Coordinates of C-alpha atoms in Angstrom, one line a residue:
X1 CA -61.5 4.8 67.0
X2 CA -58.6 3.2 64.9
X3 CA -56.6 2.5 68.0
X4 CA -59.2 0.3 69.4
X5 CA -59.6 -1.8 66.4
X6 CA -56.0 -2.9 66.1
X7 CA -53.7 -3.9 68.8
X8 CA -50.2 -2.5 67.6
X9 CA -48.4 -4.3 70.7
X10 CA -48.5 -7.4 69.2
X11 CA -46.2 -6.3 66.3
X12 CA -44.5 -3.3 67.9
X13 CA -43.2 -5.5 71.3
X14 CA -39.9 -5.7 72.1
X15 CA -38.9 -4.0 69.0
X16 CA -38.4 -7.6 67.6
X17 CA -38.5 -6.2 64.3
X18 CA -35.7 -4.0 63.6
X19 CA -33.4 -4.6 67.2
X20 CA -31.5 -1.7 68.0
X21 CA -28.0 -2.8 67.4
X22 CA -29.1 -3.8 63.8
X23 CA -28.6 0.1 62.5
X24 CA -25.0 1.3 63.0
X25 CA -23.8 4.8 62.5
X26 CA -21.0 5.0 60.0
X27 CA -18.3 7.0 61.1
X28 CA -16.8 10.1 60.3
X29 CA -14.6 8.2 57.5
X30 CA -17.0 6.9 55.9
X31 CA -17.8 8.4 52.8
X32 CA -20.9 6.7 50.7
X33 CA -21.1 6.8 47.1
X34 CA -23.6 9.4 46.1
X35 CA -26.4 8.6 44.5
X36 CA -27.8 9.2 41.3
X37 CA -31.8 8.5 41.8
X38 CA -32.3 9.8 46.0
X39 CA -35.8 10.1 45.1
X40 CA -36.7 5.8 45.9
X41 CA -39.0 5.6 48.6
X42 CA -37.5 3.2 51.2
X43 CA -39.5 1.3 54.1
X44 CA -38.0 2.2 57.1
X45 CA -38.7 2.6 61.2
X46 CA -38.5 6.1 63.4
X47 CA -35.8 3.8 64.8
X48 CA -33.7 3.7 61.5
X49 CA -33.9 7.2 61.3
X50 CA -33.0 8.4 64.9
X51 CA -29.9 6.2 64.4
X52 CA -29.2 7.3 60.9
X53 CA -26.3 8.9 60.0
X54 CA -26.2 12.6 58.2
X55 CA -22.8 12.9 56.5
X56 CA -22.3 16.8 56.5
X57 CA -24.4 19.7 55.7
X58 CA -28.1 19.9 56.6
X59 CA -28.7 19.1 53.1
X60 CA -26.8 15.8 53.0
X61 CA -29.0 12.5 52.5
X62 CA -29.2 10.3 55.5
X63 CA -27.6 7.1 55.5
X64 CA -29.6 3.9 56.8
X65 CA -27.5 0.7 56.2
X66 CA -24.8 2.4 53.9
X67 CA -27.5 3.5 51.8
X68 CA -28.2 7.2 51.1
X69 CA -31.8 8.3 51.2
X70 CA -34.1 10.8 51.8
X71 CA -37.6 9.7 50.8
X72 CA -39.1 7.0 52.8
X73 CA -42.2 5.2 53.7
X74 CA -43.4 5.1 57.5
X75 CA -46.7 3.2 59.4
X76 CA -47.7 4.1 62.4
X77 CA -50.2 6.0 64.8
X78 CA -51.1 9.8 64.5
X79 CA -50.9 12.1 67.6
X80 CA -50.8 15.4 68.4
X81 CA -52.2 16.6 65.1
X82 CA -52.7 20.7 64.8
X83 CA -54.0 22.1 61.7
X84 CA -53.4 25.4 60.5
X85 CA -54.2 27.7 57.0
X86 CA -51.3 26.6 55.2
X87 CA -49.7 23.0 57.0
X88 CA -50.6 20.7 59.5
X89 CA -48.3 19.1 61.6
X90 CA -48.7 15.8 63.7
X91 CA -46.7 13.4 65.5
X92 CA -46.1 9.8 63.9
X93 CA -45.5 6.7 66.1
X94 CA -44.5 3.6 64.9
X95 CA -43.8 1.8 68.2
X96 CA -39.9 1.9 68.2
X97 CA -40.0 5.8 68.2
X98 CA -41.9 9.1 67.5
X99 CA -41.1 11.5 64.7
X100 CA -42.5 15.1 64.3
X101 CA -44.6 15.3 61.0
X102 CA -45.4 18.4 58.5
X103 CA -47.6 18.2 55.3
X104 CA -47.9 21.6 53.5
X105 CA -51.5 22.7 51.7
X106 CA -49.5 23.2 47.9
X107 CA -52.6 22.1 46.4
X108 CA -56.4 21.5 47.0
X109 CA -56.1 17.7 47.3
X110 CA -53.4 18.4 50.3
X111 CA -56.2 19.9 52.5
X112 CA -58.4 17.0 51.5
X113 CA -55.9 14.5 52.1
X114 CA -55.2 15.6 55.5
X115 CA -59.5 16.1 56.6
X116 CA -59.5 12.2 56.7
X117 CA -56.8 12.4 59.1
X118 CA -57.2 12.2 63.0
X119 CA -55.6 11.5 65.8
X120 CA -55.3 7.7 67.1
X121 CA -55.9 6.5 63.2
X122 CA -53.1 4.3 61.5
X123 CA -51.9 5.6 58.3
X124 CA -48.8 5.4 55.9
X125 CA -47.1 8.3 55.3
X126 CA -44.8 9.1 52.3
X127 CA -42.3 11.7 52.9
X128 CA -38.6 13.5 52.7
X129 CA -36.7 13.4 56.0
X130 CA -35.3 16.7 57.0
X131 CA -32.3 17.4 59.7
X132 CA -32.1 20.9 61.3
X133 CA -30.0 21.6 64.3
X134 CA -29.7 17.8 64.7
X135 CA -33.8 17.4 65.1
X136 CA -34.9 15.1 62.4
X137 CA -38.3 15.5 61.2
X138 CA -41.1 14.5 58.2
X139 CA -41.8 16.6 55.1
X140 CA -45.0 14.3 54.3
X141 CA -46.0 14.4 50.4
X142 CA -48.4 11.7 50.6
X143 CA -50.6 10.0 53.7
X144 CA -53.6 7.7 53.9
X145 CA -55.3 5.7 56.4
X146 CA -54.6 2.0 57.0
X147 CA -57.7 0.5 56.2
X148 CA -56.3 -3.6 56.2
X149 CA -54.3 -3.5 59.2
X150 CA -52.6 -6.7 57.8
X151 CA -50.7 -3.8 55.9
X152 CA -48.7 -2.7 59.1
X153 CA -46.9 -5.9 59.9
X154 CA -46.5 -6.1 56.1
X155 CA -44.5 -2.9 56.6
X156 CA -42.0 -3.8 59.3
X157 CA -41.1 -7.1 57.2
X158 CA -41.0 -5.3 54.1
X159 CA -38.2 -2.7 56.9
X160 CA -36.7 -6.3 57.9
X161 CA -36.1 -7.4 54.5
X162 CA -34.7 -4.5 53.0
X163 CA -32.5 -3.7 56.0
X164 CA -30.6 -7.2 55.3
X165 CA -30.8 -6.8 52.0
X166 CA -28.7 -3.5 51.8
X167 CA -26.6 -4.5 54.6
X168 CA -25.7 -7.5 52.4
X169 CA -25.3 -5.9 49.4
X170 CA -22.9 -3.1 51.4
X171 CA -20.6 -5.8 52.9
X172 CA -20.6 -7.6 49.6
X173 CA -19.2 -4.8 47.3
X174 CA -17.2 -3.6 50.4
X175 CA -18.8 0.0 49.6
X176 CA -22.3 2.0 49.5
X177 CA -24.5 0.6 46.6
X178 CA -24.9 3.2 43.7
X179 CA -28.6 3.4 44.5
X180 CA -30.9 2.7 47.3
X181 CA -32.5 -0.2 47.3
X182 CA -36.5 0.3 48.3
X183 CA -39.6 -1.5 48.6
X184 CA -39.5 -3.2 45.2
X185 CA -36.9 -5.5 47.0
X186 CA -39.9 -7.4 48.3
X187 CA -41.3 -7.9 44.8
X188 CA -40.5 -7.8 41.3
X189 CA -39.4 -4.7 40.3
X190 CA -40.5 -3.5 36.4
X191 CA -37.7 -3.3 33.7
X192 CA -36.9 0.1 33.1
X193 CA -36.9 -1.0 29.0
X194 CA -38.3 -4.3 27.6
X195 CA -36.0 -6.9 25.7
X196 CA -36.1 -5.1 22.6
X197 CA -34.7 -2.0 24.0
X198 CA -38.1 0.1 24.0
X199 CA -39.6 1.4 27.2
X200 CA -41.6 -0.6 29.8
X201 CA -45.1 0.7 30.3
X202 CA -44.2 1.8 33.8
X203 CA -41.6 4.4 32.1
X204 CA -44.3 5.5 29.7
X205 CA -46.4 6.3 32.3
X206 CA -44.0 8.4 34.6
X207 CA -43.1 10.0 31.4
X208 CA -46.7 11.1 31.0
X209 CA -47.4 11.6 34.8
X210 CA -43.6 14.2 34.5
X211 CA -45.4 16.0 31.8
X212 CA -45.1 19.9 33.0
X213 CA -49.3 20.1 31.7
X214 CA -50.2 16.9 34.2
X215 CA -47.3 18.3 37.0
X216 CA -49.8 21.5 36.9
X217 CA -53.2 19.8 37.2
X218 CA -53.8 19.0 41.2
X219 CA -55.4 15.7 39.8
X220 CA -52.8 14.4 37.8
X221 CA -53.8 12.5 34.7
X222 CA -56.3 10.1 34.5
X223 CA -56.8 6.1 33.2
X224 CA -58.7 7.1 30.4
X225 CA -56.0 10.2 29.1
X226 CA -52.9 7.4 29.7
X227 CA -54.8 5.1 27.4
X228 CA -55.6 7.4 24.8
X229 CA -52.1 8.5 24.7
X230 CA -50.5 4.9 25.3
X231 CA -52.5 3.0 23.1
X232 CA -52.2 -0.2 25.0
X233 CA -54.4 -2.4 26.4
X234 CA -56.0 -1.5 29.9
X235 CA -55.1 -4.4 31.6
X236 CA -51.7 -3.9 30.7
X237 CA -51.8 -0.4 31.9
X238 CA -53.6 -1.0 35.3
X239 CA -50.7 -3.6 36.1
X240 CA -48.1 -0.8 35.6
X241 CA -50.0 1.7 37.7
X242 CA -50.5 -0.9 40.4
X243 CA -46.7 -1.5 39.9
X244 CA -45.8 2.2 40.4
X245 CA -48.1 2.6 43.5
X246 CA -47.0 -0.4 45.1
X247 CA -43.5 1.0 44.8
X248 CA -44.6 4.7 45.7
X249 CA -43.5 6.1 42.6
X250 CA -47.3 7.6 42.3
X251 CA -50.4 8.2 44.0
X252 CA -53.8 8.3 43.7
X253 CA -55.3 11.6 43.8
X254 CA -59.1 12.8 43.4
X255 CA -60.3 9.4 42.5
X256 CA -59.0 5.6 42.1
X257 CA -58.6 6.9 38.5
X258 CA -56.3 9.6 38.6
X259 CA -52.8 9.5 39.1
X260 CA -50.0 11.7 40.3
X261 CA -46.0 11.2 40.6
X262 CA -44.3 11.3 44.2
X263 CA -41.5 12.2 42.3
X264 CA -39.7 14.9 40.5
X265 CA -39.8 14.5 36.7

């Protein structure tokens, strides 16, 4: 049904958004600086993943454009979905390639999330890259259907922007950056702290969502609960939540008023 509503050929034809020569495998002598924050989400294509450099052990970060990264955002079409009691496997095709994906059912929200996904549907996926015996796969921790197909084109524009941003930064510094530049390169990233040294609203929201009691609840924390704790105007809180969702740091759970962290605290 979804496949008939949007012609992906216009966005994916010819690999125009991500030419094959744009992602180079570093040679064996390349040793990028280890990132402290490998949890950031990087918007990528399957082509970039397939040509990424994995420097050593199976647990090493992937290197894309000189940046260490494990957590990524992908957009594509679902196929070959197979559901089991404990997990679901499927293939994601973004027009530049195909990658096997797996989502484990740790909580009830994971099951309900996958119930709305079917073959032929365009989806946005957040997940962690894995490499085992040379095969690259994606361990999915968040997936949602795409309802506005402008998001498909936007994702590929985002991939281009971040690709050139990281390549230029690595070339300018002469070595790998100390932190992956993810989707926030496309828009104004929130400052970790405000001018007077206090935490930003986004940081305070993450503090709440990283609390053990919140992490233990499948629904996460509600906007109402966060307002009660932070004692700030609702519009300020919702703007911070919007920034965090857009950057892939948090996601909605049971409804649009409950949120959970997409990263470990």
